[in-house]
Amino acid sequence: MIQLIPGRTGLCALHKIYWWRPMTWKTPACLGWTTYRSHGTWSHTGNRRRRIMVAAGAGLGVGTILIYGNHHRKAAEPESPASTPGPPFPVFTRQEVAHHDNEANRVWVTYGTNVFDITDFVELHPGGKSKILLAAGGALEPFWALYAMHNQEHVLEILHGYKIGELSPDEPPQPNPEDPYAKDPSRHPALHVNTLKPFNAEPPVELISENYLTPSQLFFKRNHLPVPEVDPAAYRLRVQGASGKTLSLSLQDIKKKFPKHEVTAALQCAGNRRGEMNAIKNTNRLGWNVGAISNARWGGARLRDVLLKAGYKQDDEGHVCFEGLDRDQSGTVYGASIPFKKAMSPEGDVLLAYEMNGEELPRDHGFPLRVVVPGIVGARNVKWLAQITVGPEESQSHWQQKDYKGFSPSVTWDTVDFSRAPAIQDLPIQSAITEPCQNASVSPGELTVKGYAWSGGGREVIRVDVSLDGGKSWKVAKLTGEEQLPGRAWAWKLWQLNTCVPAGTKELNIVCKAVDTSYSVQPDTVKPIWNILGVLNNAWHRVRVFVEEE
Ligand code: HEM
Ligand SMILES: Nc1nc2c(c(=O)[nH]1)N[C@H]1C(S)=C(S)[C@@H](COP(=O)(O)O)O[C@H]1N2
Ligand SMILES: [Mo]
């Protein structure tokens, strides 16, 4: 069924989304009439991806062109929403909605008392098609309780673009689902929370370079699901053995049967600094500032030792796949993989960590056991580790196959081919300024600039250049950090420049850029590396500050 009501022009009252304005108009078409309806606004800021989809108007000979934008903007539109209310939406029962539980019948969902036909959105869903289809024919609430980052204005705006009707007033309200996050641990109040459910947060920029080892409470937290509750006594790690037989290891086995190894390693999410990418063009994903990176001392068994115990040989090949204990209603678990070579390398330092900064691994960071893959993107450092398998294929998980990959800036959600891009493993050279803060006021005279620098793959940071004039002239910062073995520089370096504000300057454009042992450098601007997933932003970091009058 097509969701058009011919003649509906102007606006309909759509909750708080005052600028959302579905429009329909007719064009002379050989079939009588054709109606187009817009989803979202038609305008200006060029800041949005637009997609045009043609949906066949089954049965009615109606063609619909849906133009879907990112709707993140709250720009005021010329007319006020209530001025020309359209005819009321059709009313449906939950039973009618339930019939539309697959793409052939069209996919309907409810949210509150509204009914939506999201068929044309399922392919575009950033969280994957299989996930969104779980809600087909029913209410979104139980799923969004689990993936509560949907409770943001821009997501609701997208949803409301697909409204087709309302539930009949006789329908009993959907019971409030139990909060799957009710048992998440408590967190440090200083953290800047990006999303609460799942919990995604970073330390405030002022505190990032205060400690070479990030205190665990302030270490950035990146969860895709609720934090599982694990009884350490009952915990077992399953390791698929080379002969096919599965090894089952208790926490005590891991602590007692394998030598303890310690590594200082930074962990960085591929989305670190996505906020700067979103400012260019919104990706509708977590807008991390510069804090989705932290540095800790990890202790645990070497993955290599466990793989040897499970019968694998140094020269075996393939991928080592990990699964976490965190799962959603469909039973999907968090998973990722790394190349076997990295896992088995005596110089790879890959750990099954049960300690962080000299203490038991905290719940948010994977208690009782997580993988730490030094030099490799955060996403492969699987927490709450349940299972290890070895095989010729990479992990089939959404986060290995359909996320955490890099693309050219001009690839769109319509043209993206995930199979063509390799999964991110090693991360590129990175650095950021942590002091002074963006738009801060500084006094004239002496100035201290601080930050961090790190590179993936064990490449050591050998230099950080700092500019006060937007990149015209440069000074070299002083680096600090533990000494690292060659090719195994897993930890970050903190840097500092003690300098003077040039007399007469009112504003400084502070820039930093780092160089690693491969002489790899950072690109100067974000725009040419922008990508739909908003990953791998390692452009020069820039901070503008104002100089106070003497
Ligand atoms: C019409 C309904 C839906 C809309 C409009 C929608 C929209 C979105 C948007 C905009 C994002 C990106 C959010 C961000 O990264 O900040 C997203 C991510 C996601 N969504 Fe949905 N969604 C819908 C239904 C669902 C359902 C029913 C499920 C689960 C069963 C689901 C699971 C996910 C997951 C797993 C992600 C990725 C989360 C991550 O990578 O951390 N979505 N969705
Ligand atoms: N089981 C599980 N492991 C996971 C995740 C997750 O959601 N579930 N998030 C991954 C991502 S994307 C990152 S960046 C790191 C973050 O680790 P942290 O929360 O300890 O900083 O964990 C990775 N391991
Ligand atoms: Mo991440």
XYZ file of C-alpha atoms and ligand atoms in Angstrom:
618
model
C 0.000 0.000 0.000
C 1.279 3.404 -0.773
C 1.376 5.962 1.930
C 0.252 8.901 -0.069
C -2.748 10.979 0.402
C -3.261 12.908 -2.808
C -3.673 16.552 -2.240
C -1.985 16.553 1.130
C 0.236 19.548 0.860
C 1.921 21.649 3.432
C 2.326 20.282 6.837
C 1.039 17.880 9.272
C 1.509 18.158 12.972
C 4.471 15.989 13.716
C 5.217 16.283 17.336
C 8.141 18.478 18.025
C 9.643 18.211 14.613
C 8.456 21.563 13.564
C 10.333 21.848 10.330
C 9.545 18.476 8.938
C 7.289 19.020 6.034
C 6.049 16.226 3.842
C 4.945 17.586 0.557
C 2.998 15.965 -2.174
C 2.302 17.285 -5.574
C 0.963 15.973 -8.806
C 2.588 15.768 -12.154
C 0.833 14.901 -15.350
C 1.548 11.261 -15.754
C 0.176 8.866 -18.287
C -1.307 6.806 -15.485
C -3.553 9.582 -14.384
C -1.575 11.122 -11.617
C 1.696 10.649 -9.927
C 2.412 11.890 -6.515
C 5.776 12.719 -5.068
C 6.324 13.101 -1.444
C 9.380 14.423 0.238
C 10.808 13.110 3.428
C 12.677 15.792 5.257
C 13.386 19.216 4.001
C 14.451 20.443 0.663
C 17.143 22.791 1.332
C 20.257 24.411 1.179
C 22.916 23.265 3.562
C 24.295 20.683 1.132
C 25.386 19.075 4.379
C 23.297 16.040 3.931
C 23.395 12.976 1.903
C 20.305 12.734 -0.146
C 18.951 9.656 -1.522
C 16.367 9.220 -4.076
C 14.484 6.065 -4.189
C 11.667 5.134 -6.356
C 9.099 2.960 -4.781
C 6.489 1.416 -6.910
C 3.012 2.305 -5.960
C 1.584 -1.150 -5.907
C -1.907 -1.530 -7.188
C -2.568 2.153 -7.574
C -0.143 2.990 -10.320
C 1.388 5.599 -8.134
C 5.059 6.382 -8.206
C 6.673 7.749 -5.154
C 9.967 9.454 -4.990
C 11.216 9.590 -1.502
C 13.995 11.915 -0.844
C 15.670 11.086 2.355
C 18.092 13.473 3.952
C 19.967 13.331 7.174
C 17.602 15.614 8.988
C 20.047 16.611 11.620
C 19.514 20.280 11.225
C 16.932 22.324 12.994
C 16.804 25.127 10.492
C 13.659 27.135 10.699
C 11.383 26.714 7.757
C 9.293 29.491 6.349
C 5.848 28.396 7.421
C 4.745 27.397 10.864
C 3.817 23.757 11.207
C 0.280 24.089 12.368
C -0.857 26.431 9.659
C -2.224 23.937 7.142
C -2.993 20.647 8.837
C -3.456 17.791 6.395
C -6.286 15.309 6.604
C -5.973 12.923 9.552
C -3.788 9.861 9.156
C -5.503 6.516 8.663
C -5.995 4.439 11.801
C -4.689 0.866 12.122
C -4.862 -1.904 14.687
C -1.763 -3.672 16.003
C -2.996 -6.762 14.200
C -2.961 -4.936 10.861
C 0.522 -3.677 11.586
C 1.596 -7.235 12.419
C 0.795 -8.356 8.850
C 3.485 -6.056 7.539
C 6.415 -7.955 8.932
C 8.474 -8.520 5.803
C 9.607 -6.671 2.730
C 7.177 -8.402 0.372
C 4.244 -7.177 2.492
C 6.113 -3.951 3.292
C 7.661 -3.376 6.669
C 5.611 -1.509 9.240
C 6.531 -0.629 12.776
C 4.957 1.355 15.581
C 6.447 3.871 17.940
C 4.156 5.325 20.581
C 0.804 5.564 18.854
C 2.231 6.174 15.386
C 2.560 3.703 12.524
C 5.445 3.838 10.056
C 6.177 2.096 6.769
C 9.963 1.799 6.860
C 10.363 -0.541 3.866
C 12.414 2.019 1.977
C 14.685 2.622 4.937
C 15.726 -0.938 5.774
C 18.530 -1.013 3.200
C 19.779 2.344 4.447
C 19.768 1.502 8.134
C 23.208 2.288 9.611
C 22.808 -0.606 12.029
C 22.163 -3.140 9.259
C 19.125 -4.622 7.580
C 18.820 -7.769 9.654
C 18.632 -5.710 12.834
C 15.924 -3.336 11.762
C 13.831 -6.192 10.372
C 13.630 -7.683 13.865
C 11.107 -4.981 14.705
C 9.025 -5.578 11.553
C 5.309 -5.760 12.266
C 5.606 -4.579 15.850
C 6.800 -1.934 18.245
C 10.222 -0.311 18.105
C 10.332 0.342 21.853
C 11.791 -2.973 23.052
C 14.561 -2.727 20.465
C 15.292 0.907 21.075
C 15.467 0.207 24.782
C 18.454 -1.898 23.866
C 19.869 0.460 21.248
C 18.870 3.610 23.015
C 21.052 5.829 20.858
C 17.974 5.826 18.665
C 16.298 8.116 21.174
C 17.901 11.135 19.612
C 16.190 13.839 17.681
C 17.799 13.078 14.344
C 16.743 9.436 14.488
C 13.170 10.345 15.416
C 13.144 12.770 12.531
C 14.125 10.056 10.080
C 11.449 7.789 11.527
C 8.725 10.392 11.266
C 9.505 10.796 7.590
C 7.931 7.373 7.162
C 4.730 7.914 9.117
C 1.678 6.422 7.439
C -0.887 6.231 10.170
C -1.858 5.994 13.797
C -2.884 3.195 16.110
C -6.508 3.054 16.961
C -7.166 4.679 20.335
C -8.598 1.381 21.672
C -5.220 -0.320 21.388
C -3.685 -1.055 24.763
C -0.430 0.874 25.163
C 2.809 -1.027 24.641
C 4.140 -1.986 28.076
C 7.377 -0.266 28.885
C 10.103 -2.802 28.273
C 12.448 -3.540 31.099
C 15.611 -1.498 30.815
C 18.358 -3.842 29.583
C 20.881 -1.297 30.847
C 19.591 -1.312 34.412
C 22.573 -3.415 35.497
C 25.273 -1.360 33.790
C 28.006 -0.308 36.229
C 28.140 3.204 37.689
C 30.560 5.568 36.008
C 32.758 8.523 36.808
C 30.825 11.807 36.684
C 33.604 13.614 34.795
C 33.101 11.510 31.676
C 31.534 13.234 28.699
C 28.679 10.974 27.785
C 28.026 10.529 24.112
C 25.209 8.005 24.528
C 23.993 6.551 27.792
C 22.464 3.340 26.445
C 24.680 1.790 25.215
C 27.261 3.656 27.247
C 29.719 5.642 25.169
C 31.808 8.258 26.871
C 35.183 9.967 26.780
C 37.274 11.804 29.357
C 37.021 15.605 29.354
C 39.730 17.030 27.124
C 41.362 18.847 30.066
C 42.099 15.516 31.752
C 43.310 13.468 28.780
C 46.989 14.289 29.021
C 47.086 14.642 32.799
C 48.143 11.002 33.096
C 50.422 8.874 30.952
C 48.389 5.860 32.098
C 44.747 6.854 31.865
C 42.998 6.032 35.168
C 40.546 3.224 34.366
C 37.572 5.286 35.518
C 38.412 7.960 32.968
C 39.438 5.581 30.179
C 37.050 6.067 27.239
C 34.205 3.558 27.088
C 32.768 2.275 23.846
C 29.949 -0.247 24.259
C 27.575 -1.427 21.562
C 25.312 -3.315 23.974
C 24.536 -3.604 27.694
C 27.450 -4.618 29.906
C 27.004 -8.333 30.649
C 27.042 -9.556 34.237
C 29.595 -12.316 34.580
C 30.132 -14.609 37.535
C 33.927 -15.072 37.548
C 33.635 -18.484 39.205
C 31.325 -19.814 36.505
C 33.125 -18.070 33.651
C 34.602 -20.279 30.916
C 36.474 -19.234 27.801
C 35.877 -21.553 24.871
C 38.806 -21.982 22.513
C 38.302 -24.023 19.388
C 41.295 -26.331 19.164
C 43.315 -27.116 16.036
C 42.090 -30.709 16.118
C 38.471 -29.593 16.415
C 38.222 -30.284 20.132
C 37.145 -27.266 22.187
C 39.224 -26.108 25.118
C 37.266 -24.748 28.059
C 39.306 -22.490 30.316
C 38.277 -21.055 33.655
C 39.585 -17.690 34.806
C 41.899 -19.540 37.189
C 43.214 -21.662 34.291
C 44.055 -18.523 32.352
C 45.753 -16.928 35.334
C 47.643 -20.032 36.493
C 48.384 -22.092 33.377
C 49.891 -19.313 31.293
C 52.651 -16.879 32.179
C 51.432 -13.390 32.951
C 52.554 -10.794 30.472
C 52.204 -7.040 30.775
C 51.963 -4.430 28.041
C 51.350 -0.696 28.027
C 49.110 -0.019 25.062
C 46.837 2.735 23.862
C 43.410 1.828 22.572
C 41.745 4.068 20.032
C 38.288 3.827 18.546
C 38.195 4.292 14.762
C 35.559 6.943 15.436
C 37.889 9.114 17.529
C 37.477 12.754 16.392
C 34.371 11.953 14.374
C 32.874 15.191 15.695
C 35.117 17.113 13.290
C 33.886 14.934 10.422
C 30.257 15.439 11.465
C 30.846 19.192 11.360
C 31.670 18.895 7.670
C 28.831 16.550 6.861
C 26.904 14.657 9.484
C 27.428 10.906 9.529
C 24.675 10.479 12.150
C 27.064 8.467 14.280
C 28.632 9.133 17.668
C 30.299 12.539 17.543
C 33.448 11.744 19.497
C 35.788 14.585 20.349
C 39.531 13.800 20.727
C 39.041 11.476 23.718
C 38.151 8.130 22.124
C 41.719 7.064 22.845
C 43.312 6.172 26.178
C 46.459 4.443 27.398
C 46.673 1.701 30.021
C 48.877 -1.022 31.442
C 47.297 -4.371 30.631
C 48.114 -7.701 32.221
C 47.081 -11.185 31.142
C 47.962 -14.328 29.258
C 49.430 -14.076 25.792
C 46.923 -15.117 23.157
C 49.849 -16.830 21.432
C 50.374 -19.133 24.410
C 46.694 -20.056 24.490
C 46.677 -20.748 20.728
C 49.779 -22.939 21.071
C 48.078 -24.811 23.904
C 45.059 -25.300 21.644
C 47.311 -26.989 19.099
C 47.934 -24.221 16.585
C 51.336 -23.836 14.958
C 53.387 -20.733 14.315
C 52.942 -21.024 10.548
C 49.194 -21.594 10.516
C 47.160 -19.040 8.606
C 43.769 -17.377 8.590
C 41.970 -15.283 11.151
C 41.350 -15.488 14.857
C 37.717 -14.639 15.611
C 36.455 -13.429 18.961
C 32.967 -13.273 20.408
C 31.828 -11.326 23.439
C 29.184 -12.159 26.034
C 27.224 -9.010 25.233
C 24.241 -9.832 23.061
C 20.947 -8.407 21.829
C 17.469 -9.951 21.726
C 18.163 -11.735 18.455
C 21.134 -13.449 20.078
C 23.615 -11.448 18.021
C 26.843 -11.119 19.939
C 29.604 -8.584 19.522
C 32.373 -10.103 17.428
C 35.548 -9.210 15.564
C 38.689 -10.847 14.223
C 42.385 -10.233 13.677
C 44.834 -11.919 11.310
C 46.290 -15.141 12.706
C 49.791 -13.752 12.052
C 49.238 -10.873 14.487
C 47.670 -13.188 17.072
C 50.539 -15.699 16.945
C 53.464 -13.324 16.549
C 55.866 -13.403 19.521
C 56.322 -9.645 18.919
C 52.584 -8.991 18.534
C 51.961 -8.818 22.303
C 48.288 -9.758 21.921
C 46.839 -10.400 25.375
C 43.868 -12.049 26.977
C 43.825 -9.385 29.651
C 42.373 -9.773 33.144
C 44.143 -6.744 34.588
C 44.023 -3.059 33.734
C 46.353 -0.581 35.443
C 47.320 -3.172 38.045
C 43.757 -3.983 39.080
C 41.096 -6.445 38.098
C 39.634 -5.524 34.713
C 36.617 -3.208 35.342
C 33.196 -4.294 34.083
C 33.030 -1.559 31.443
C 36.335 -2.708 29.987
C 35.488 -6.378 29.657
C 35.474 -8.120 33.050
C 36.597 -10.795 33.503
C 38.594 -11.156 30.280
C 39.170 -9.135 27.120
C 41.431 -9.219 24.121
C 44.027 -6.458 23.899
C 45.479 -6.213 20.409
C 48.184 -3.552 20.636
C 48.472 -1.244 17.633
C 45.116 -2.343 16.232
C 41.814 -0.463 16.106
C 39.726 -0.582 19.303
C 36.913 -2.548 17.672
C 39.004 -5.755 17.526
C 39.815 -5.611 21.250
C 36.800 -7.742 22.153
C 35.565 -7.373 25.731
C 33.770 -9.946 27.917
C 35.444 -12.592 25.793
C 33.349 -15.755 25.422
C 34.881 -17.600 22.529
C 37.912 -17.846 20.262
C 37.819 -19.643 16.923
C 40.373 -19.901 14.131
C 39.422 -20.175 10.482
C 40.062 -19.091 6.925
C 37.457 -16.292 7.095
C 37.293 -13.075 9.041
C 34.581 -12.706 11.679
C 31.157 -12.517 10.052
C 29.996 -9.999 12.652
C 28.332 -6.764 11.600
C 31.207 -4.826 13.171
C 33.802 -6.652 11.084
C 31.848 -6.731 7.819
C 29.609 -3.646 7.766
C 31.339 -1.183 10.028
C 34.896 -0.058 10.853
C 35.980 0.141 7.219
C 37.305 3.146 5.334
C 35.903 4.615 2.104
C 36.562 7.410 -0.354
C 34.798 10.688 0.534
C 32.477 10.383 -2.436
C 31.178 6.922 -1.549
C 27.575 7.252 -0.363
C 25.125 4.902 1.321
C 23.736 4.220 -2.150
C 27.071 3.255 -3.676
C 28.907 1.719 -0.754
C 30.168 -1.834 -1.257
C 31.387 -3.151 2.057
C 32.921 -6.215 0.454
C 35.428 -4.038 -1.421
C 37.082 -2.410 1.591
C 39.291 -4.274 4.042
C 38.395 -4.161 7.721
C 40.434 -1.593 9.619
C 43.255 -3.207 11.622
C 46.398 -1.037 12.070
C 45.495 2.577 12.686
C 47.287 5.527 11.090
C 49.385 8.201 12.822
C 47.336 10.408 15.137
C 47.803 13.375 17.437
C 45.649 15.967 19.183
C 45.903 19.057 21.332
C 44.452 18.694 24.819
C 45.547 22.039 26.283
C 44.489 24.774 25.784
C 40.902 23.885 24.926
C 38.943 25.017 21.894
C 37.887 28.700 22.203
C 39.721 29.134 25.519
C 41.179 32.482 26.563
C 44.904 32.487 27.299
C 47.005 35.192 28.862
C 49.718 36.879 26.854
C 53.280 35.781 27.562
C 54.156 32.171 28.279
C 51.988 29.458 26.848
C 51.993 25.708 27.386
C 50.524 23.521 24.684
C 49.911 19.845 25.480
C 48.575 16.791 23.733
C 48.986 13.156 22.814
C 50.370 11.330 19.783
C 50.174 7.692 18.778
C 50.505 5.485 15.727
C 49.194 2.018 14.961
C 51.058 -1.161 14.118
C 53.759 -0.565 16.750
C 55.212 2.399 14.852
C 56.731 4.845 17.297
C 55.947 8.548 17.251
C 59.248 10.259 16.522
C 58.196 13.922 16.362
C 55.278 16.259 16.981
C 55.200 19.640 15.232
C 53.141 22.446 16.713
C 52.116 25.680 15.049
C 50.506 28.732 16.649
C 49.690 30.386 13.336
C 47.540 27.805 11.571
C 50.498 25.961 10.042
C 52.684 28.766 8.675
C 55.501 28.171 11.156
C 56.275 25.195 13.369
C 58.027 24.305 16.596
C 58.925 20.809 17.752
C 57.258 19.618 20.964
C 58.937 17.631 23.730
C 57.785 13.990 23.876
C 57.366 11.932 27.037
C 56.476 8.298 27.607
C 57.869 4.901 28.522
C 60.598 3.531 26.334
C 59.191 1.100 23.782
C 60.761 -1.844 21.977
C 61.479 -1.263 18.269
C 58.399 -2.017 16.187
C 56.420 -2.518 19.390
C 55.589 1.056 20.349
C 52.070 0.284 21.526
C 51.731 3.092 24.055
C 50.974 6.713 23.263
C 53.311 9.605 23.878
C 52.336 12.769 25.608
C 53.877 15.954 24.294
C 54.331 19.474 25.497
C 55.546 22.748 24.029
C 56.497 25.657 26.247
C 56.348 28.737 24.113
C 55.359 32.400 24.077
C 52.351 34.088 22.577
C 53.799 36.440 19.944
C 53.290 40.081 21.045
C 50.242 41.737 19.569
C 48.348 38.561 18.636
C 44.661 38.458 19.492
C 43.953 34.925 18.380
C 46.017 31.789 17.958
C 45.315 28.955 15.581
C 47.150 26.125 17.258
C 47.819 23.079 15.123
C 49.599 19.813 15.849
C 50.783 17.002 13.614
C 52.843 13.938 14.400
C 55.298 11.783 12.470
C 55.993 8.082 13.094
C 58.946 5.789 12.380
C 57.658 5.216 8.841
C 57.665 8.999 8.366
C 53.932 8.723 7.885
C 52.242 12.068 8.418
C 48.751 13.365 9.128
C 46.670 15.012 6.376
C 46.192 18.743 6.896
C 42.404 18.880 6.656
C 39.434 16.647 7.392
C 37.392 17.153 4.249
C 39.425 14.960 1.871
C 39.301 12.056 4.336
C 35.632 12.408 5.322
C 33.761 9.124 4.873
C 30.223 7.853 5.465
C 31.177 5.915 8.586
C 33.111 8.857 10.013
C 36.142 6.733 10.829
C 39.903 7.322 10.675
C 39.967 11.046 11.226
C 43.634 11.817 11.754
C 43.808 15.270 10.181
C 45.964 17.951 11.824
C 44.211 18.864 15.013
C 43.371 22.547 15.319
C 42.415 24.606 18.327
C 41.552 28.291 18.221
C 42.202 30.348 21.349
C 41.776 34.001 22.205
C 44.541 36.028 23.772
C 43.403 38.190 26.669
C 44.294 41.883 26.630
C 47.296 42.829 28.777
C 12.752 2.774 11.737
C 13.486 2.344 12.709
C 14.947 2.683 12.858
C 15.635 3.818 12.507
C 15.071 5.092 11.867
C 17.015 3.608 12.867
C 18.037 4.510 12.675
C 19.355 4.327 13.037
C 20.404 5.323 12.950
C 20.252 6.746 12.428
C 21.549 4.747 13.417
C 22.928 5.387 13.572
C 22.960 5.929 14.988
C 24.315 6.372 15.532
O 25.338 5.685 15.261
O 24.356 7.379 16.260
C 21.235 3.392 13.777
C 22.164 2.478 14.266
C 21.847 1.214 14.704
N 20.584 0.670 14.815
Fe 18.837 1.506 14.114
N 17.126 2.362 13.435
C 15.898 1.762 13.457
C 15.564 0.508 13.968
C 16.456 -0.344 14.578
C 16.115 -1.598 15.205
C 14.713 -2.164 15.302
C 17.286 -2.130 15.687
C 17.566 -3.401 16.464
C 16.939 -4.471 16.480
C 18.344 -1.235 15.346
C 19.668 -1.466 15.643
C 20.703 -0.603 15.344
C 22.093 -0.901 15.556
C 22.664 -2.204 16.094
C 22.818 0.233 15.163
C 24.329 0.404 15.163
C 24.784 0.682 16.558
C 26.280 0.700 16.718
O 27.043 0.487 15.763
O 26.688 0.934 17.859
N 17.813 -0.160 14.690
N 19.896 3.166 13.551
N 32.265 -7.395 23.473
C 32.524 -6.152 23.033
N 33.781 -5.801 22.774
C 34.082 -4.560 22.329
C 33.054 -3.613 22.084
C 31.726 -3.999 22.375
O 30.782 -3.229 22.223
N 31.493 -5.276 22.842
N 33.401 -2.373 21.571
C 34.650 -2.327 20.801
C 35.057 -0.999 20.396
S 34.339 -0.360 18.997
C 36.071 -0.333 21.023
S 36.638 1.138 20.452
C 36.712 -0.880 22.234
C 36.583 0.094 23.381
O 37.158 -0.422 24.536
P 36.949 0.298 25.928
O 35.483 0.477 26.162
O 37.639 -0.547 26.931
O 37.630 1.662 25.806
O 36.133 -2.110 22.629
C 35.780 -2.974 21.572
N 35.375 -4.249 22.107
Mo 35.386 1.602 18.431
